[in-house]
PDB file of C-alpha atoms in Angstrom:
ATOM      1  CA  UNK A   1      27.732   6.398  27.742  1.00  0.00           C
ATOM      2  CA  UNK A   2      25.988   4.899  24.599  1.00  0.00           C
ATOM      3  CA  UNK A   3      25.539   7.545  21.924  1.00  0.00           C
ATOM      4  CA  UNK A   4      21.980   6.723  21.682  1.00  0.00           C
ATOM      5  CA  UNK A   5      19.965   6.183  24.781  1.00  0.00           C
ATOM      6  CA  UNK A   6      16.517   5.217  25.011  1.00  0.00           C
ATOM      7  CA  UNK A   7      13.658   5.280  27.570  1.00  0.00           C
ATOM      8  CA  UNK A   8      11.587   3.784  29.328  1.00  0.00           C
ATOM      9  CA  UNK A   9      13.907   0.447  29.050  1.00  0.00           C
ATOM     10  CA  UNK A  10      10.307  -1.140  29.345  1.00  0.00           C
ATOM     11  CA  UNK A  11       6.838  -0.866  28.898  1.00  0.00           C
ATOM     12  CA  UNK A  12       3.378  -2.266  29.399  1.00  0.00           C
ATOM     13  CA  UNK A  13       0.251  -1.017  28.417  1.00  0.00           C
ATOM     14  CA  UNK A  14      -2.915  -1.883  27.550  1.00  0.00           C
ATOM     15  CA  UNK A  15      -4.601  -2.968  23.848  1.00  0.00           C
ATOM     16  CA  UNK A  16      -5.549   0.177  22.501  1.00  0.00           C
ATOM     17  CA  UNK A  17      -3.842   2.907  24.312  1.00  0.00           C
ATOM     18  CA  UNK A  18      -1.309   5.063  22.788  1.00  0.00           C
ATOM     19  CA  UNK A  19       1.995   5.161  23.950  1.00  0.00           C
ATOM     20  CA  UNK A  20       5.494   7.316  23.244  1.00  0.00           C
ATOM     21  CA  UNK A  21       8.553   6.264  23.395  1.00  0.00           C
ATOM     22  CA  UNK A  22      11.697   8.594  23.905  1.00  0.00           C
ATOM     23  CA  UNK A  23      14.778   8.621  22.351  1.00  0.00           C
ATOM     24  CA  UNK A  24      17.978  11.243  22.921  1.00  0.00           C
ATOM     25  CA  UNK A  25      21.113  10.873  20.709  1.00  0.00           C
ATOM     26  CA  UNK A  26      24.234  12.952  21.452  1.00  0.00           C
ATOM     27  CA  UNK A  27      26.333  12.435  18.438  1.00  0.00           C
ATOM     28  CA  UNK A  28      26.521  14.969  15.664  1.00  0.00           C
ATOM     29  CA  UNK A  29      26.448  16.158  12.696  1.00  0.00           C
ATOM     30  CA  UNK A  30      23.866  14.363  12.187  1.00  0.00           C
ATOM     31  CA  UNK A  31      22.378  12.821   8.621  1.00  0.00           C
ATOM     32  CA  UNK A  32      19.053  10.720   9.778  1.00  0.00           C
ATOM     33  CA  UNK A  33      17.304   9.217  12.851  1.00  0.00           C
ATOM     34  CA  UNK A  34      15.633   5.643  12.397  1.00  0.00           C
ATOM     35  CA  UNK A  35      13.172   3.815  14.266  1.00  0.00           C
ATOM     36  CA  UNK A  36      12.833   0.201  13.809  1.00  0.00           C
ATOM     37  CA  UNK A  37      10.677  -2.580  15.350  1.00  0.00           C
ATOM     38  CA  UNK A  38      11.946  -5.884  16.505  1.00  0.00           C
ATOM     39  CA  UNK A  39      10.420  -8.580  17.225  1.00  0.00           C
ATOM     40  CA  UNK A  40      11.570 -11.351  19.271  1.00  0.00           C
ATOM     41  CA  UNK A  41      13.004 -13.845  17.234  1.00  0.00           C
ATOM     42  CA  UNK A  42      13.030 -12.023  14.399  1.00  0.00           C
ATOM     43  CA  UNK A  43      15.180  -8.989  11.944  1.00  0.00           C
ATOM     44  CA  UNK A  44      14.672  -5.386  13.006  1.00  0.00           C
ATOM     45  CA  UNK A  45      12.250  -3.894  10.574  1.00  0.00           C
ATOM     46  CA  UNK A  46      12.010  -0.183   9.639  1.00  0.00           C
ATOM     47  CA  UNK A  47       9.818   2.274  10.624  1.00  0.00           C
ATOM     48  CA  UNK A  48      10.574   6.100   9.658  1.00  0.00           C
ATOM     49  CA  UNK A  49      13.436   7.324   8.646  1.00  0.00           C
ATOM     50  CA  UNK A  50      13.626  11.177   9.123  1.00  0.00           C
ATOM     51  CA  UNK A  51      16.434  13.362   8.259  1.00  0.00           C
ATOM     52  CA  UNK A  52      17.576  16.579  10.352  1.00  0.00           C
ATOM     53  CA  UNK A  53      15.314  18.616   8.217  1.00  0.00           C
ATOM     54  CA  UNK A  54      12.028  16.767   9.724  1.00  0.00           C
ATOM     55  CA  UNK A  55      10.121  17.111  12.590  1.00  0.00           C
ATOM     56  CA  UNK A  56       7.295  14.142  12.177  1.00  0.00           C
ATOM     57  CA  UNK A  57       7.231  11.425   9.845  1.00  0.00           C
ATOM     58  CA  UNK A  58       3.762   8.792  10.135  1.00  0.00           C
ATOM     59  CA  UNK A  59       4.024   5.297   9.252  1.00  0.00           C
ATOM     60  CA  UNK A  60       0.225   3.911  10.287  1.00  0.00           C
ATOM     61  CA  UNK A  61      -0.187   4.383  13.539  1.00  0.00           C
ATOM     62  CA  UNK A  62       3.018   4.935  14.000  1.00  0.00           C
ATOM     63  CA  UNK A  63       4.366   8.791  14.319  1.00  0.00           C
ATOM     64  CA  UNK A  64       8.147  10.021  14.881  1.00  0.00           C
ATOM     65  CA  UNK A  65       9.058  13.088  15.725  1.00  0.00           C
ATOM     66  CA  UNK A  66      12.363  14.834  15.824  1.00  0.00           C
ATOM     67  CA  UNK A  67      13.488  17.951  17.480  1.00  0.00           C
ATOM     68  CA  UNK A  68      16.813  18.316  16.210  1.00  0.00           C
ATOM     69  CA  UNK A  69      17.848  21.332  18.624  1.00  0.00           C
ATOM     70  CA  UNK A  70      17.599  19.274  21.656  1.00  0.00           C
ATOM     71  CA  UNK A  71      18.740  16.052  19.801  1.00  0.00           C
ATOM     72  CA  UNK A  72      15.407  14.411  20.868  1.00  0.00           C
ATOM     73  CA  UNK A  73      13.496  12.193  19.112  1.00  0.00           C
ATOM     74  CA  UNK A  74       9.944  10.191  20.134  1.00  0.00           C
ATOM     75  CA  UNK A  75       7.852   7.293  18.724  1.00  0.00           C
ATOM     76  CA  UNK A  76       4.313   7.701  18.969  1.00  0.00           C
ATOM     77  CA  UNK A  77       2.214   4.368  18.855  1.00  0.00           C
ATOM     78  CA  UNK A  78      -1.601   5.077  18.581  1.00  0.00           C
ATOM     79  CA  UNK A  79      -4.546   2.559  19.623  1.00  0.00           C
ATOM     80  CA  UNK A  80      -2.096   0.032  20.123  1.00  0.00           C
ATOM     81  CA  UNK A  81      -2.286  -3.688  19.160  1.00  0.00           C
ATOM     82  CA  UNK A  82      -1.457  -7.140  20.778  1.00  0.00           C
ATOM     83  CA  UNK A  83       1.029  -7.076  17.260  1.00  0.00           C
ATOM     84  CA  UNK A  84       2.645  -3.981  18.613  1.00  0.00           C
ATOM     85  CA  UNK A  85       4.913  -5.958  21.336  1.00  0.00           C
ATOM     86  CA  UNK A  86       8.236  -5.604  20.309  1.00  0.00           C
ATOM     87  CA  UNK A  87      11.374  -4.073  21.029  1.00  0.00           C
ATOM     88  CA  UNK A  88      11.845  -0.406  19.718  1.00  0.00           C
ATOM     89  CA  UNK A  89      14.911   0.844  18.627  1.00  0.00           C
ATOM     90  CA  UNK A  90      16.376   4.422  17.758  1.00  0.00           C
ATOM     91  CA  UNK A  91      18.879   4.225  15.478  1.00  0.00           C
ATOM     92  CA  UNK A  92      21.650   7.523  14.637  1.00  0.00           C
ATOM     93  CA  UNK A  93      22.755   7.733  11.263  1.00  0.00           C
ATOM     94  CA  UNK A  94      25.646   9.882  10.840  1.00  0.00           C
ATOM     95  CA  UNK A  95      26.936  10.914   7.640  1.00  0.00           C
ATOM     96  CA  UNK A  96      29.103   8.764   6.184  1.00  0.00           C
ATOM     97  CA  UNK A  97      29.543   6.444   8.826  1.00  0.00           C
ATOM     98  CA  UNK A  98      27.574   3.347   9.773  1.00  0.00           C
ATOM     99  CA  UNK A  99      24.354   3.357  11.450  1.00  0.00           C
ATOM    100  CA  UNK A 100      24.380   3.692  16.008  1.00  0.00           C
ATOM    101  CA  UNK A 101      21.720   1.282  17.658  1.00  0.00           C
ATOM    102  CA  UNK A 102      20.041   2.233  20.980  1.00  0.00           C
ATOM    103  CA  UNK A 103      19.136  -0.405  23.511  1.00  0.00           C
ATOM    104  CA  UNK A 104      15.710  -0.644  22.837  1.00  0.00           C
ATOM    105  CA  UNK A 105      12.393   0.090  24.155  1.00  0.00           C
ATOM    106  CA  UNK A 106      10.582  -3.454  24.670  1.00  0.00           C
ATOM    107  CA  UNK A 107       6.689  -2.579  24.562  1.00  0.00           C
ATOM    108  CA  UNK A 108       4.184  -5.129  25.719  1.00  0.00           C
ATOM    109  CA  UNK A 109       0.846  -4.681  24.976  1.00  0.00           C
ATOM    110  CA  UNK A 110      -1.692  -6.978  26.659  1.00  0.00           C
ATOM    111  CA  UNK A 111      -5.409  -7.632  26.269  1.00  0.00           C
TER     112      UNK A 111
ATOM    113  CA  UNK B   1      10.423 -15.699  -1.217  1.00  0.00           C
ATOM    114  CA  UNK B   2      12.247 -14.437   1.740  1.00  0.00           C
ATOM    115  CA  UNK B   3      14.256 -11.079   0.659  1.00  0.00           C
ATOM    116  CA  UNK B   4      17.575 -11.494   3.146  1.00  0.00           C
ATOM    117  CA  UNK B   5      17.623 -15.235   4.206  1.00  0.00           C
ATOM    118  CA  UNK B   6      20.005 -16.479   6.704  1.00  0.00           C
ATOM    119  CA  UNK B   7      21.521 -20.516   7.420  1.00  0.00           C
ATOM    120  CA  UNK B   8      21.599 -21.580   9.988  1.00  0.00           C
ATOM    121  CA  UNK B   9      19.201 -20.262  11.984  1.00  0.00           C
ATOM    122  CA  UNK B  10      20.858 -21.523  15.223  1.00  0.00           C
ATOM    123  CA  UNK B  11      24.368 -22.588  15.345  1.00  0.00           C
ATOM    124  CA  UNK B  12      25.821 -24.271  18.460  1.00  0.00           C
ATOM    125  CA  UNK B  13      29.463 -25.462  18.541  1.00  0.00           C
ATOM    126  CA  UNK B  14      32.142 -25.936  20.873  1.00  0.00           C
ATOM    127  CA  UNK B  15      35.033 -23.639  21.655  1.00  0.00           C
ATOM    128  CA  UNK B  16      38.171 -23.292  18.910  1.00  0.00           C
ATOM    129  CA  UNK B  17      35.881 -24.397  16.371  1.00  0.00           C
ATOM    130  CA  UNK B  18      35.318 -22.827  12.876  1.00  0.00           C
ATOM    131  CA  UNK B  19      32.145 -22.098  11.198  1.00  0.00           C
ATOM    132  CA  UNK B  20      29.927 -20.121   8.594  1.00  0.00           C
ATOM    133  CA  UNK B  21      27.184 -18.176   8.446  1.00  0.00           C
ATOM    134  CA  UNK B  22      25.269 -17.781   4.910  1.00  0.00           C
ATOM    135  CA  UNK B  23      23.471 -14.317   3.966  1.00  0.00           C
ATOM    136  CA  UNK B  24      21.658 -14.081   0.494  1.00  0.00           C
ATOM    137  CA  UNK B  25      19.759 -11.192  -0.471  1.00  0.00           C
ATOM    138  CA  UNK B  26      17.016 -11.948  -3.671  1.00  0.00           C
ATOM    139  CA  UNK B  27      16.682  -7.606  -3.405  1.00  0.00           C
ATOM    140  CA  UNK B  28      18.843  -6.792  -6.357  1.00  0.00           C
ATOM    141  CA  UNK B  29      20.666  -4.511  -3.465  1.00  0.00           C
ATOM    142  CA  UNK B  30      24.534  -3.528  -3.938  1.00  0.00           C
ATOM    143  CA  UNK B  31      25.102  -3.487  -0.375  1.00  0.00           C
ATOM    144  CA  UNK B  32      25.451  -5.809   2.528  1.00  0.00           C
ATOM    145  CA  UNK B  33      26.373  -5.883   6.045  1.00  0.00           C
ATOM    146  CA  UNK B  34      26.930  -8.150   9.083  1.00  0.00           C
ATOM    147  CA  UNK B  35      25.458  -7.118  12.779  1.00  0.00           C
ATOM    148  CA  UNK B  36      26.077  -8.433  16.084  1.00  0.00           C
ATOM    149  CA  UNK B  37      23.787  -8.414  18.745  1.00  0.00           C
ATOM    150  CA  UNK B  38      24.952  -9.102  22.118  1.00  0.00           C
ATOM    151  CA  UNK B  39      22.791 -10.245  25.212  1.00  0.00           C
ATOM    152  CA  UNK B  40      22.894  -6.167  26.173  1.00  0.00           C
ATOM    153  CA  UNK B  41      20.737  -6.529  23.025  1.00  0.00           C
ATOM    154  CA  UNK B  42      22.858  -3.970  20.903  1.00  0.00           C
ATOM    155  CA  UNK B  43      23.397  -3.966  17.716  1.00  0.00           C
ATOM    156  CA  UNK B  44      26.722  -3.576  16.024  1.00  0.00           C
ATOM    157  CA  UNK B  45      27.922  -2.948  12.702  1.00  0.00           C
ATOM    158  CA  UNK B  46      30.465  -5.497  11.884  1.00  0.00           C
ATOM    159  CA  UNK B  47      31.050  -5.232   8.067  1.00  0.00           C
ATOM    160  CA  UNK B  48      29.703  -3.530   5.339  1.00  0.00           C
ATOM    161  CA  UNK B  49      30.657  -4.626   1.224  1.00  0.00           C
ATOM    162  CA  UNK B  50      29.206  -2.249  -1.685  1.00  0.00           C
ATOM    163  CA  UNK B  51      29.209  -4.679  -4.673  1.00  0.00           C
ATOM    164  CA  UNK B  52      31.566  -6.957  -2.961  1.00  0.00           C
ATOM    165  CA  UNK B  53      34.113  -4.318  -2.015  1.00  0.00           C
ATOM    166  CA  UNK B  54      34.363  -4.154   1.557  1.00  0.00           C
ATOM    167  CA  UNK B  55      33.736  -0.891   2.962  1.00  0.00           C
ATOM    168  CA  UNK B  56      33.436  -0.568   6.423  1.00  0.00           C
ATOM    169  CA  UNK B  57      35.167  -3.245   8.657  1.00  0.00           C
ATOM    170  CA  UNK B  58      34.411  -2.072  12.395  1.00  0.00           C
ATOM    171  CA  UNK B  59      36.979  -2.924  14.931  1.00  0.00           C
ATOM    172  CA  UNK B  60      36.322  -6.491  14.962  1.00  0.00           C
ATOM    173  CA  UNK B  61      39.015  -9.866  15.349  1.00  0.00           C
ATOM    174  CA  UNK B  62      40.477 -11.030  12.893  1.00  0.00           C
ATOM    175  CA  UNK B  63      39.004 -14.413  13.359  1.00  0.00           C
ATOM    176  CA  UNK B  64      36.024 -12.972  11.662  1.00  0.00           C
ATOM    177  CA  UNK B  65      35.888 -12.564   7.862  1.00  0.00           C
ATOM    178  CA  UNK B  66      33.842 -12.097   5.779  1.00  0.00           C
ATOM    179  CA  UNK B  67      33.434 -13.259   1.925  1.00  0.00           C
ATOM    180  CA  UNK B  68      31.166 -12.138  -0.767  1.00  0.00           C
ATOM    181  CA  UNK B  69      31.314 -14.147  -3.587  1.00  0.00           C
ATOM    182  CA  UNK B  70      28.741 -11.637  -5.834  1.00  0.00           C
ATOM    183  CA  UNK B  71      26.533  -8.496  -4.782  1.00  0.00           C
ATOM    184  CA  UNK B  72      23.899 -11.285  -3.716  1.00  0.00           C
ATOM    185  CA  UNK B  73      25.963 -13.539  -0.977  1.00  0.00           C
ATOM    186  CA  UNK B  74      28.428 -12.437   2.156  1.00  0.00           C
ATOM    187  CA  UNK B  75      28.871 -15.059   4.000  1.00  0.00           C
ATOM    188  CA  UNK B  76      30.702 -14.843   7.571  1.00  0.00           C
ATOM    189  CA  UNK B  77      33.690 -17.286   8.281  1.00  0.00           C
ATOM    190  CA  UNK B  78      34.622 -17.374  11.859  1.00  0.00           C
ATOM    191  CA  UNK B  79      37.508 -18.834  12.735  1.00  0.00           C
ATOM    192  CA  UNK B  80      38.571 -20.191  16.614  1.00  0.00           C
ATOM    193  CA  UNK B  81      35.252 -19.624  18.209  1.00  0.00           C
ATOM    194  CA  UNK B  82      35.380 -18.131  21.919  1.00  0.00           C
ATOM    195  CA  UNK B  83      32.595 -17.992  24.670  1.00  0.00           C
ATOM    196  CA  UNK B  84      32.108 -14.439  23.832  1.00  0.00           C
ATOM    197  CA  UNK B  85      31.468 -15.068  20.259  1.00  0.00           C
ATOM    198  CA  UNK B  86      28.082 -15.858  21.969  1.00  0.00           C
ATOM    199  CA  UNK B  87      25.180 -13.976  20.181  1.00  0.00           C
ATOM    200  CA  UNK B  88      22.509 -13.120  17.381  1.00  0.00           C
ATOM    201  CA  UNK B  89      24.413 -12.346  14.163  1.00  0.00           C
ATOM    202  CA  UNK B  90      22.095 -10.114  11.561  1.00  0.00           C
ATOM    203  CA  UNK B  91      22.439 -10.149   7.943  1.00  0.00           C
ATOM    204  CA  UNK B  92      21.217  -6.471   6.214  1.00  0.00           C
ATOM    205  CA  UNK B  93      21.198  -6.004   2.755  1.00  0.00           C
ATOM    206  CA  UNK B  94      20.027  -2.133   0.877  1.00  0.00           C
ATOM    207  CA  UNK B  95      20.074  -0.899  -2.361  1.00  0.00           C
ATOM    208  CA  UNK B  96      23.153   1.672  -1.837  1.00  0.00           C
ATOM    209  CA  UNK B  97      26.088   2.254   0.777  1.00  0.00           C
ATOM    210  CA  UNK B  98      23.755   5.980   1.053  1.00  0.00           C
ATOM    211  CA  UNK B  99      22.787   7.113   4.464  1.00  0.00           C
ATOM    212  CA  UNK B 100      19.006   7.628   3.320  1.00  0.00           C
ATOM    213  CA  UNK B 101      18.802   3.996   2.373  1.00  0.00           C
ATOM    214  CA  UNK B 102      16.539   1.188   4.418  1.00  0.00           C
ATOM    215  CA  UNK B 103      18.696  -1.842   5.460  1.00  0.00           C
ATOM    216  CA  UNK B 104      16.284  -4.882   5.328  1.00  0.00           C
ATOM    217  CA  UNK B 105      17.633  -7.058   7.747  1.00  0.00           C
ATOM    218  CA  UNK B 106      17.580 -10.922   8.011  1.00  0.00           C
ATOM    219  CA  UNK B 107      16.040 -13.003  10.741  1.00  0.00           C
ATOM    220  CA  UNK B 108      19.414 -13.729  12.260  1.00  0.00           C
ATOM    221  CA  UNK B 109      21.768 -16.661  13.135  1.00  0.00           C
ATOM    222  CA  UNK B 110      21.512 -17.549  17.205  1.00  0.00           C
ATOM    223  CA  UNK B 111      25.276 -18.472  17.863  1.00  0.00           C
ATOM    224  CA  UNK B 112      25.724 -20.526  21.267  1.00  0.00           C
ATOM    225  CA  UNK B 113      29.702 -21.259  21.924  1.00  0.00           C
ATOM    226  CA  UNK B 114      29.711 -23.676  24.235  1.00  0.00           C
TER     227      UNK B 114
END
Protein backbone atom coordinates (compact mmCIF):
# COMPACT_ATOMS: atom_id res chain seq x y z
CA UNK A 1 0.00 0.00 0.00
CA UNK A 2 1.51 3.37 -1.23
CA UNK A 3 2.11 5.72 1.68
CA UNK A 4 0.24 8.36 -0.03
CA UNK A 5 -2.98 7.56 -1.75
CA UNK A 6 -5.05 9.78 -3.66
CA UNK A 7 -8.66 9.99 -4.94
CA UNK A 8 -10.69 10.14 -7.29
CA UNK A 9 -7.84 8.52 -9.71
CA UNK A 10 -9.83 10.77 -12.26
CA UNK A 11 -11.89 13.55 -12.88
CA UNK A 12 -13.99 15.56 -15.26
CA UNK A 13 -15.80 18.53 -14.76
CA UNK A 14 -16.98 21.33 -16.27
CA UNK A 15 -15.20 25.08 -16.98
CA UNK A 16 -15.99 26.86 -14.02
CA UNK A 17 -17.04 24.52 -11.36
CA UNK A 18 -15.11 23.92 -8.32
CA UNK A 19 -13.77 20.78 -7.55
CA UNK A 20 -11.76 18.92 -4.40
CA UNK A 21 -9.51 16.60 -4.57
CA UNK A 22 -8.61 14.14 -1.61
CA UNK A 23 -5.56 13.07 -0.40
CA UNK A 24 -4.76 10.54 2.83
CA UNK A 25 -1.10 9.87 3.82
CA UNK A 26 -0.29 7.26 6.48
CA UNK A 27 3.30 7.88 7.21
CA UNK A 28 4.42 9.84 10.22
CA UNK A 29 5.97 12.05 11.94
CA UNK A 30 5.25 14.14 9.64
CA UNK A 31 7.22 17.62 8.53
CA UNK A 32 5.00 19.04 5.39
CA UNK A 33 2.30 18.03 2.85
CA UNK A 34 2.75 19.34 -0.87
CA UNK A 35 0.52 19.66 -3.66
CA UNK A 36 1.85 20.03 -7.05
CA UNK A 37 0.36 20.32 -10.58
CA UNK A 38 1.55 18.44 -13.56
CA UNK A 39 1.00 18.86 -16.67
CA UNK A 40 1.32 16.46 -19.37
CA UNK A 41 4.49 16.76 -20.88
CA UNK A 42 5.80 18.84 -18.58
CA UNK A 43 7.81 19.21 -14.62
CA UNK A 44 5.52 19.01 -11.61
CA UNK A 45 5.07 22.52 -10.37
CA UNK A 46 4.27 23.54 -6.77
CA UNK A 47 1.33 24.52 -5.28
CA UNK A 48 1.15 24.87 -1.28
CA UNK A 49 3.28 23.63 0.87
CA UNK A 50 1.75 23.36 4.44
CA UNK A 51 3.41 22.10 7.45
CA UNK A 52 1.63 19.99 10.35
CA UNK A 53 0.90 23.20 12.07
CA UNK A 54 -1.62 24.36 9.11
CA UNK A 55 -4.92 23.69 8.30
CA UNK A 56 -5.46 25.83 4.81
CA UNK A 57 -2.99 27.38 2.74
CA UNK A 58 -4.54 29.48 -0.76
CA UNK A 59 -2.56 29.74 -3.78
CA UNK A 60 -5.26 31.61 -6.35
CA UNK A 61 -7.89 29.63 -6.71
CA UNK A 62 -6.30 27.07 -5.39
CA UNK A 63 -6.97 26.10 -1.47
CA UNK A 64 -5.31 23.10 0.62
CA UNK A 65 -6.35 22.02 3.57
CA UNK A 66 -4.86 19.71 6.11
CA UNK A 67 -6.32 17.91 9.00
CA UNK A 68 -3.43 16.48 10.54
CA UNK A 69 -5.42 14.20 13.15
CA UNK A 70 -6.93 12.13 10.51
CA UNK A 71 -3.82 12.46 8.20
CA UNK A 72 -6.14 13.97 5.51
CA UNK A 73 -5.44 16.45 3.26
CA UNK A 74 -7.75 18.13 0.18
CA UNK A 75 -7.16 20.45 -2.82
CA UNK A 76 -9.77 22.79 -3.48
CA UNK A 77 -9.91 24.18 -7.16
CA UNK A 78 -12.46 27.10 -7.51
CA UNK A 79 -14.21 28.31 -10.90
CA UNK A 80 -12.08 26.10 -12.69
CA UNK A 81 -10.27 26.72 -16.03
CA UNK A 82 -9.64 24.81 -19.38
CA UNK A 83 -5.66 25.54 -17.89
CA UNK A 84 -6.59 23.61 -14.82
CA UNK A 85 -6.27 19.98 -16.61
CA UNK A 86 -3.54 18.38 -15.13
CA UNK A 87 -2.51 15.74 -12.97
CA UNK A 88 -2.58 16.52 -9.13
CA UNK A 89 -0.27 15.20 -6.88
CA UNK A 90 0.03 14.96 -2.93
CA UNK A 91 3.27 14.80 -1.94
CA UNK A 92 4.51 13.61 2.10
CA UNK A 93 7.44 15.23 3.31
CA UNK A 94 8.87 13.60 6.22
CA UNK A 95 11.51 15.00 8.22
CA UNK A 96 14.65 14.39 7.11
CA UNK A 97 13.95 12.09 4.51
CA UNK A 98 13.10 12.65 0.86
CA UNK A 99 9.86 13.74 -0.38
CA UNK A 100 6.68 10.52 -1.02
CA UNK A 101 4.67 11.10 -4.36
CA UNK A 102 1.00 9.99 -4.63
CA UNK A 103 -0.39 8.70 -7.89
CA UNK A 104 -2.09 11.58 -8.93
CA UNK A 105 -5.39 13.03 -9.44
CA UNK A 106 -5.70 13.76 -13.38
CA UNK A 107 -8.46 16.63 -13.62
CA UNK A 108 -10.00 17.44 -16.95
CA UNK A 109 -11.82 20.35 -17.31
CA UNK A 110 -13.82 20.83 -20.52
CA UNK A 111 -15.75 23.69 -22.09
CA UNK B 1 15.92 31.52 -19.48
CA UNK B 2 14.67 28.21 -18.41
CA UNK B 3 15.56 27.73 -14.47
CA UNK B 4 16.18 23.61 -14.46
CA UNK B 5 16.78 22.63 -18.17
CA UNK B 6 17.08 19.12 -19.20
CA UNK B 7 18.97 17.33 -22.71
CA UNK B 8 17.65 15.41 -24.22
CA UNK B 9 14.29 15.76 -24.07
CA UNK B 10 13.61 12.24 -25.47
CA UNK B 11 16.18 9.62 -25.51
CA UNK B 12 15.60 6.30 -27.33
CA UNK B 13 18.33 3.61 -27.45
CA UNK B 14 18.66 0.05 -27.64
CA UNK B 15 19.23 -2.42 -24.84
CA UNK B 16 23.01 -2.68 -23.07
CA UNK B 17 23.61 0.67 -24.21
CA UNK B 18 25.07 3.62 -22.16
CA UNK B 19 23.88 7.08 -22.02
CA UNK B 20 23.52 10.59 -20.24
CA UNK B 21 21.16 12.73 -19.15
CA UNK B 22 22.17 16.61 -18.57
CA UNK B 23 20.44 18.72 -15.63
CA UNK B 24 21.52 22.47 -15.19
CA UNK B 25 19.94 24.64 -12.81
CA UNK B 26 20.58 28.80 -13.61
CA UNK B 27 18.69 29.07 -9.69
CA UNK B 28 21.81 29.68 -7.71
CA UNK B 29 20.25 26.47 -5.67
CA UNK B 30 22.75 24.12 -3.57
CA UNK B 31 20.70 21.21 -4.12
CA UNK B 32 19.77 18.79 -6.80
CA UNK B 33 18.02 15.65 -7.35
CA UNK B 34 17.11 12.99 -9.96
CA UNK B 35 13.29 11.47 -10.17
CA UNK B 36 11.92 8.63 -11.92
CA UNK B 37 8.62 8.37 -13.10
CA UNK B 38 7.33 5.12 -14.13
CA UNK B 39 4.23 4.40 -16.45
CA UNK B 40 2.24 3.86 -12.80
CA UNK B 41 3.09 7.59 -13.08
CA UNK B 42 5.02 7.73 -9.65
CA UNK B 43 7.53 9.60 -8.82
CA UNK B 44 10.70 8.47 -7.18
CA UNK B 45 13.51 10.00 -5.56
CA UNK B 46 16.60 8.65 -7.07
CA UNK B 47 19.47 10.95 -5.86
CA UNK B 48 19.85 13.92 -4.07
CA UNK B 49 23.63 16.10 -3.97
CA UNK B 50 23.83 19.30 -1.54
CA UNK B 51 26.69 21.28 -3.19
CA UNK B 52 27.86 18.29 -5.02
CA UNK B 53 27.97 15.96 -2.04
CA UNK B 54 25.66 13.27 -2.56
CA UNK B 55 23.17 12.89 0.03
CA UNK B 56 20.53 10.67 -0.48
CA UNK B 57 21.07 7.73 -2.97
CA UNK B 58 17.64 5.69 -2.86
CA UNK B 59 17.90 2.04 -3.48
CA UNK B 60 18.68 2.29 -7.01
CA UNK B 61 21.33 -0.06 -9.50
CA UNK B 62 24.35 0.59 -9.67
CA UNK B 63 24.24 1.12 -13.35
CA UNK B 64 22.95 4.50 -12.48
CA UNK B 65 25.29 7.30 -11.34
CA UNK B 66 25.20 10.24 -11.03
CA UNK B 67 27.94 13.19 -11.43
CA UNK B 68 27.90 16.75 -10.45
CA UNK B 69 30.59 18.53 -11.70
CA UNK B 70 29.57 22.07 -9.60
CA UNK B 71 26.34 23.05 -7.49
CA UNK B 72 24.86 24.01 -11.06
CA UNK B 73 25.13 20.50 -13.17
CA UNK B 74 24.24 16.60 -12.11
CA UNK B 75 24.19 14.85 -14.83
CA UNK B 76 22.89 11.05 -14.86
CA UNK B 77 25.20 8.31 -16.46
CA UNK B 78 23.42 5.12 -17.04
CA UNK B 79 25.21 2.38 -17.78
CA UNK B 80 23.75 -1.18 -19.57
CA UNK B 81 20.31 0.07 -20.30
CA UNK B 82 17.37 -2.57 -19.64
CA UNK B 83 13.65 -2.54 -20.86
CA UNK B 84 12.68 -1.42 -17.49
CA UNK B 85 14.89 1.53 -17.51
CA UNK B 86 11.80 2.67 -19.55
CA UNK B 87 10.47 6.08 -18.22
CA UNK B 88 10.33 9.98 -17.58
CA UNK B 89 13.48 10.96 -15.65
CA UNK B 90 12.96 14.55 -13.66
CA UNK B 91 15.64 16.86 -12.84
CA UNK B 92 14.75 19.14 -9.38
CA UNK B 93 16.91 21.62 -8.22
CA UNK B 94 16.08 23.97 -4.53
CA UNK B 95 17.88 26.29 -2.68
CA UNK B 96 18.64 23.88 0.48
CA UNK B 97 18.59 20.00 1.30
CA UNK B 98 15.59 21.64 4.08
CA UNK B 99 12.27 19.98 4.16
CA UNK B 100 10.40 23.48 3.83
CA UNK B 101 12.16 24.10 0.56
CA UNK B 102 10.27 24.11 -3.13
CA UNK B 103 12.02 21.69 -5.58
CA UNK B 104 11.58 23.33 -9.08
CA UNK B 105 11.58 20.55 -11.25
CA UNK B 106 12.70 20.20 -14.94
CA UNK B 107 10.57 19.25 -17.89
CA UNK B 108 11.99 15.76 -17.95
CA UNK B 109 13.94 13.32 -20.22
CA UNK B 110 11.33 10.58 -21.97
CA UNK B 111 13.65 7.41 -21.93
CA UNK B 112 12.35 4.58 -24.44
CA UNK B 113 14.75 1.27 -24.15
CA UNK B 114 14.03 -0.49 -26.90
Amino acid sequence: KNQVEQSPQSLIILEGKNCTLQCNYTVSPFSNLRWYKQDTGRGPVSLTIMTFSENTKSNGRYTATLDADTKQSSLHITASQLSDSASYICVDNQAGTALIFGKGTTLSVSS
Amino acid sequence: DTAVSQTPKYLVTQMGNDKSIKCEQNLGHDTMYWYKQDSKKFLKIMFSYNNKELIINETVPNRFSPKSPDKAHLNLHINSLELGDSAVYFCASSHRSGTLDEQFFGPGTRLTVL
